XYZ file of C-alpha atoms in Angstrom:
335
model
C -1.735 65.414 52.550
C 1.413 64.893 50.480
C 2.039 63.277 47.091
C 3.757 60.410 48.918
C 0.707 59.478 51.022
C -1.136 56.287 50.116
C -4.746 56.396 48.921
C -7.465 53.922 47.977
C -9.418 53.927 44.727
C -12.208 51.447 45.265
C -10.494 48.318 46.579
C -7.143 49.250 45.045
C -4.492 50.718 47.321
C -2.010 53.115 45.711
C 1.335 53.615 47.450
C 1.344 57.299 46.530
C -0.854 59.900 44.854
C 1.212 60.358 41.694
C -0.299 58.731 38.610
C 1.026 58.241 35.101
C -1.908 59.783 33.261
C -3.387 57.935 30.266
C -1.852 59.081 26.992
C -2.184 57.909 23.423
C 1.203 56.520 22.431
C 0.609 55.177 18.917
C 2.740 52.156 19.820
C 0.272 49.289 19.313
C 0.513 46.970 16.324
C -1.348 48.062 13.159
C -4.250 45.727 14.031
C -4.556 47.216 17.536
C -2.917 44.291 19.319
C -0.371 44.969 22.054
C 3.170 45.282 20.706
C 6.504 44.638 22.380
C 7.272 48.305 21.811
C 4.210 49.308 23.852
C 5.126 46.898 26.653
C 8.630 48.362 26.841
C 7.145 51.868 26.872
C 5.293 51.076 30.104
C 8.074 48.985 31.634
C 10.638 51.776 31.247
C 8.377 54.331 32.942
C 7.108 52.136 35.803
C 10.371 50.362 36.619
C 11.169 50.631 40.312
C 7.546 50.602 41.438
C 7.551 54.266 42.451
C 4.358 55.452 40.756
C 1.085 55.059 42.600
C -0.748 53.992 39.445
C -0.277 53.691 35.698
C -3.279 54.324 33.475
C -2.767 52.786 30.044
C -3.802 55.105 27.221
C -7.219 54.763 25.646
C -8.149 51.407 24.103
C -11.029 51.352 21.624
C -14.060 49.259 22.606
C -15.458 48.768 19.080
C -13.837 48.834 15.655
C -15.853 51.917 14.646
C -14.613 53.710 17.772
C -10.916 53.681 16.863
C -9.518 57.211 16.948
C -6.127 56.880 15.285
C -3.781 54.343 13.682
C -1.914 52.045 16.088
C -4.339 52.696 18.924
C -4.641 49.674 21.220
C -7.784 47.538 21.019
C -9.871 45.975 23.767
C -12.727 45.304 21.341
C -12.161 41.586 20.670
C -11.660 38.469 22.727
C -8.596 37.870 20.544
C -7.029 40.910 22.257
C -6.861 39.088 25.597
C -3.409 37.572 25.120
C -1.786 40.959 24.572
C -3.874 42.641 27.264
C -2.644 40.080 29.794
C 0.938 40.984 28.879
C 0.115 44.680 29.264
C -1.261 44.184 32.786
C 1.554 41.802 33.706
C 4.373 44.136 32.704
C 3.081 46.777 35.144
C 2.502 44.252 37.917
C 6.076 43.038 37.442
C 7.040 46.628 38.253
C 4.941 46.362 41.442
C 2.527 49.004 40.125
C -1.289 48.923 39.935
C -2.651 49.454 36.434
C -5.933 50.723 35.001
C -6.859 50.577 31.328
C -8.785 53.430 29.737
C -11.783 52.483 27.572
C -12.830 54.749 24.734
C -15.075 55.214 21.719
C -14.005 58.081 19.473
C -17.426 58.849 17.998
C -17.161 61.547 15.336
C -13.456 61.957 16.186
C -12.740 58.579 14.560
C -10.817 59.094 11.352
C -12.763 57.747 8.358
C -9.559 56.452 6.756
C -8.976 54.368 9.901
C -12.467 52.940 10.506
C -13.384 52.816 6.786
C -16.984 53.848 7.420
C -19.000 56.890 8.419
C -18.263 57.867 12.019
C -20.940 57.856 14.727
C -22.133 60.867 16.703
C -24.998 61.993 18.934
C -26.472 64.471 16.449
C -24.666 64.333 13.122
C -22.391 67.293 13.849
C -18.624 67.351 14.156
C -16.815 68.619 17.231
C -15.719 72.256 17.327
C -12.248 72.445 15.877
C -12.713 69.436 13.591
C -10.479 69.454 10.537
C -11.779 71.207 7.444
C -13.323 68.609 5.157
C -14.068 66.141 7.964
C -17.059 64.107 6.709
C -20.373 64.605 8.472
C -20.893 61.802 11.020
C -23.995 59.653 11.278
C -26.602 60.221 13.998
C -26.686 57.280 16.384
C -29.917 55.336 16.663
C -31.000 53.717 19.914
C -29.636 50.398 18.639
C -26.224 52.029 18.073
C -26.249 53.415 21.608
C -27.180 50.035 23.086
C -24.373 48.364 21.116
C -21.776 50.843 22.360
C -22.970 50.578 25.972
C -22.721 46.796 25.724
C -19.221 47.148 24.255
C -18.045 49.053 27.334
C -19.329 46.195 29.475
C -17.613 43.576 27.312
C -14.370 45.561 27.339
C -14.515 45.712 31.140
C -14.898 41.943 31.243
C -11.785 41.573 29.064
C -9.889 43.943 31.343
C -10.861 41.846 34.368
C -9.837 38.604 32.674
C -6.542 40.200 31.618
C -5.711 41.104 35.216
C -6.076 44.892 35.260
C -6.804 46.533 38.611
C -9.327 48.964 37.191
C -10.850 50.548 34.115
C -11.480 54.167 33.241
C -14.260 55.312 30.927
C -13.003 58.115 28.680
C -15.683 60.821 28.738
C -13.445 63.765 27.824
C -11.383 65.325 25.015
C -14.144 65.367 22.416
C -14.646 61.599 22.189
C -18.077 59.956 22.019
C -19.161 60.078 25.673
C -17.997 63.692 25.842
C -19.855 64.450 22.607
C -23.053 63.289 24.291
C -22.314 65.372 27.397
C -21.653 68.643 25.568
C -24.594 70.765 24.346
C -22.305 71.863 21.512
C -22.508 68.407 19.926
C -25.627 66.879 21.501
C -28.758 68.374 19.954
C -30.933 65.323 20.578
C -34.552 65.659 21.670
C -34.881 62.153 23.130
C -33.844 60.725 26.511
C -30.156 60.992 25.533
C -30.282 64.774 25.113
C -31.672 67.914 26.665
C -30.942 68.064 30.389
C -27.536 67.283 31.813
C -28.826 63.973 33.144
C -30.093 63.132 29.662
C -26.797 64.050 28.031
C -24.950 61.995 30.655
C -27.274 59.003 30.263
C -25.075 57.021 27.845
C -22.087 57.442 30.182
C -24.134 56.303 33.185
C -25.380 53.292 31.206
C -21.816 52.464 30.132
C -20.699 52.791 33.757
C -23.513 50.489 34.882
C -22.473 47.967 32.215
C -18.859 48.199 33.366
C -19.823 47.789 37.015
C -21.750 44.610 36.186
C -18.548 43.085 34.751
C -15.909 44.641 36.993
C -15.776 42.161 39.847
C -13.321 43.709 42.294
C -11.808 46.160 39.804
C -11.928 49.886 40.453
C -14.025 52.090 38.156
C -12.921 55.563 37.110
C -14.370 58.114 34.710
C -12.290 60.754 32.967
C -14.731 63.634 32.845
C -14.667 66.472 30.337
C -15.226 68.996 33.072
C -15.741 72.174 31.084
C -15.772 73.023 27.383
C -14.426 76.564 27.884
C -16.608 77.590 24.939
C -19.834 79.626 24.765
C -22.811 77.296 25.024
C -20.692 74.384 26.221
C -20.491 72.515 29.498
C -19.802 74.494 32.672
C -18.201 73.954 36.066
C -21.691 73.488 37.499
C -22.364 70.761 34.936
C -19.148 69.006 35.947
C -20.124 69.062 39.625
C -23.577 67.642 38.904
C -22.159 65.015 36.540
C -19.507 63.892 39.030
C -22.096 63.308 41.761
C -24.247 61.256 39.379
C -21.214 59.217 38.324
C -20.297 58.506 41.945
C -23.867 57.433 42.682
C -23.597 54.981 39.787
C -20.465 53.408 41.216
C -17.502 55.477 40.022
C -14.605 55.009 42.453
C -12.660 57.954 41.023
C -13.369 61.006 38.884
C -10.478 62.262 36.762
C -11.123 65.862 35.719
C -9.823 67.087 32.373
C -10.919 69.338 29.530
C -13.992 68.725 27.421
C -14.248 69.947 23.850
C -11.074 71.867 24.694
C -9.372 68.444 24.515
C -6.504 68.007 26.978
C -4.943 71.481 26.848
C -5.798 75.070 27.679
C -4.226 77.840 25.662
C -5.271 80.534 28.144
C -3.131 79.393 31.090
C 0.364 78.125 31.790
C -0.311 77.509 35.487
C 0.097 73.883 36.655
C -3.197 72.059 37.028
C -4.959 73.552 34.017
C -8.372 72.315 35.106
C -8.126 72.981 38.855
C -10.927 75.537 38.533
C -13.155 72.545 37.821
C -11.563 69.787 39.897
C -11.691 71.756 43.149
C -15.440 72.465 42.928
C -16.042 68.857 41.797
C -14.224 67.599 44.885
C -16.327 69.870 47.103
C -19.569 68.785 45.404
C -18.751 65.109 45.906
C -18.032 65.680 49.593
C -21.245 67.685 50.046
C -23.232 64.876 48.406
C -21.709 62.296 50.740
C -19.767 60.693 47.868
C -16.165 61.765 48.538
C -14.487 59.562 45.926
C -10.941 60.611 44.981
C -10.567 63.289 42.316
C -7.593 63.208 39.968
C -6.242 66.245 38.147
C -3.756 66.383 35.270
C -2.535 69.113 32.965
C 0.693 71.093 33.170
C 1.924 69.367 36.353
C 5.660 68.843 36.023
C 7.190 68.579 39.480
C 6.519 67.426 43.016
C 6.317 71.076 44.006
C 3.423 71.498 41.560
C 1.782 68.351 42.918
C 2.095 69.439 46.550
C 0.697 72.900 45.796
C -2.400 71.439 44.120
C -2.996 69.035 46.995
C -2.599 71.911 49.462
C -5.176 73.949 47.527
C -7.689 71.113 47.726
C -7.765 70.921 43.931
C -7.474 67.127 43.876
C -6.638 63.923 45.718
C -4.354 62.479 43.033
C -2.101 64.191 40.511
C -1.726 62.917 36.968
C 1.605 63.404 35.225
C 1.433 63.119 31.457
C 3.946 64.562 29.037
C 6.848 64.812 31.503
C 6.703 61.018 31.931
C 6.059 60.486 28.224
C 9.144 62.526 27.356
C 11.398 61.145 30.114
C 11.094 57.495 31.072
C 13.173 58.203 34.201
C 10.822 60.896 35.539
C 9.553 58.725 38.414
C 13.073 57.788 39.523
C 14.118 61.426 39.464
C 11.111 62.803 41.368
C 9.742 59.939 43.495
C 12.863 58.137 44.709
C 13.513 59.242 48.287
C 16.656 58.527 50.289
C-alpha cells in the first residue's frame, strides 16, 4: 500500500490516500455564509486535482453550536447557495469533497452565540479558559433537536453537491463531550456505559444516513483523552465498531479532550497508538472501513511509514497544507 494508491470511502473513489484534513480557517463571512476568501483558500490548495480528498473545516449545524467567529454555517437553508459554491470549487479542481458537521457544545463562545452554551452535564471541558461560564445541561428535547440538526445539515450537504459528510466527534466539541467520562456525568440513557455516552453520536449518524443518499459518511472520533479518567484506546476500538455498524464509511482518528495536538510526542502520526488498534478492531469485527489518521504528518515519507505500520488507510495532512497552498504540487506531482 502506498499513498498514491486509490481507495474507496463508501461509494466515493479517491485517486490517492492523501487527504487535506478538516481545519478551522476563520475565513467565512461574519454571518457564517461562504465567502470568496474561503473559496479561494480551497481552490489554491486543491488546484491540479492531486489530493485524494478535501475535507472542509467544521460547519456548525445550529446557531447555538457555533464555536468561533467566522466559522462556516450549514445550519440554515439560506446557506445552500454558498455551500453549492464550496462544493463546486473543489469539483472544478477534480477533487472529491466532504464537509465536516459540528456542534461546539460547551466550547461555543458565549460572546458568539449570545446565550448559555449547551453541554451533557453542566461542566466545562478540561482546559477551558478561566472564567468560562458554566454551560447548561441538555434536556432530552435539546438532544433531539441537535440530532435532527445533523440530519438536516446532511440534507443540505447533499443538495449542495458534496460527496460526503463527516460528523465531528473529537477535539472537545459536543459529541466528544458526550463520549468522554470527564464531561459526561449523566445517569440516563445518554451516559454511563460507552454505548450510552456514544448514543447521541449514533443517533446523529442514523439521522445523517437517512438524508445522505449516495454520500459517504465519516466520523472524526476523539480516540483517547490522554487524561486520567478519560476515554481509552479500548473505548475508541469499541466506539469505532459501533459507528461502522451504524453506517460509518470511514473513521478518522484524532485526539479527544486533548484537542488536535499531543504535547508528549513529536513523532508523525500523533494518534497512531489509537488508529492502529482501531483498524485492527474494525477488521476483527468484519467492518474494515478505512481509517484516517492525521497529526504531525508532513511528508510522503511520513505517510508511507504510517501506511507500512498499519496505522491507517488514509493520511490527513493539516497544517502543512494550511501554511503552504502548493504543498500538494510539491509532494504529490509525479513525473
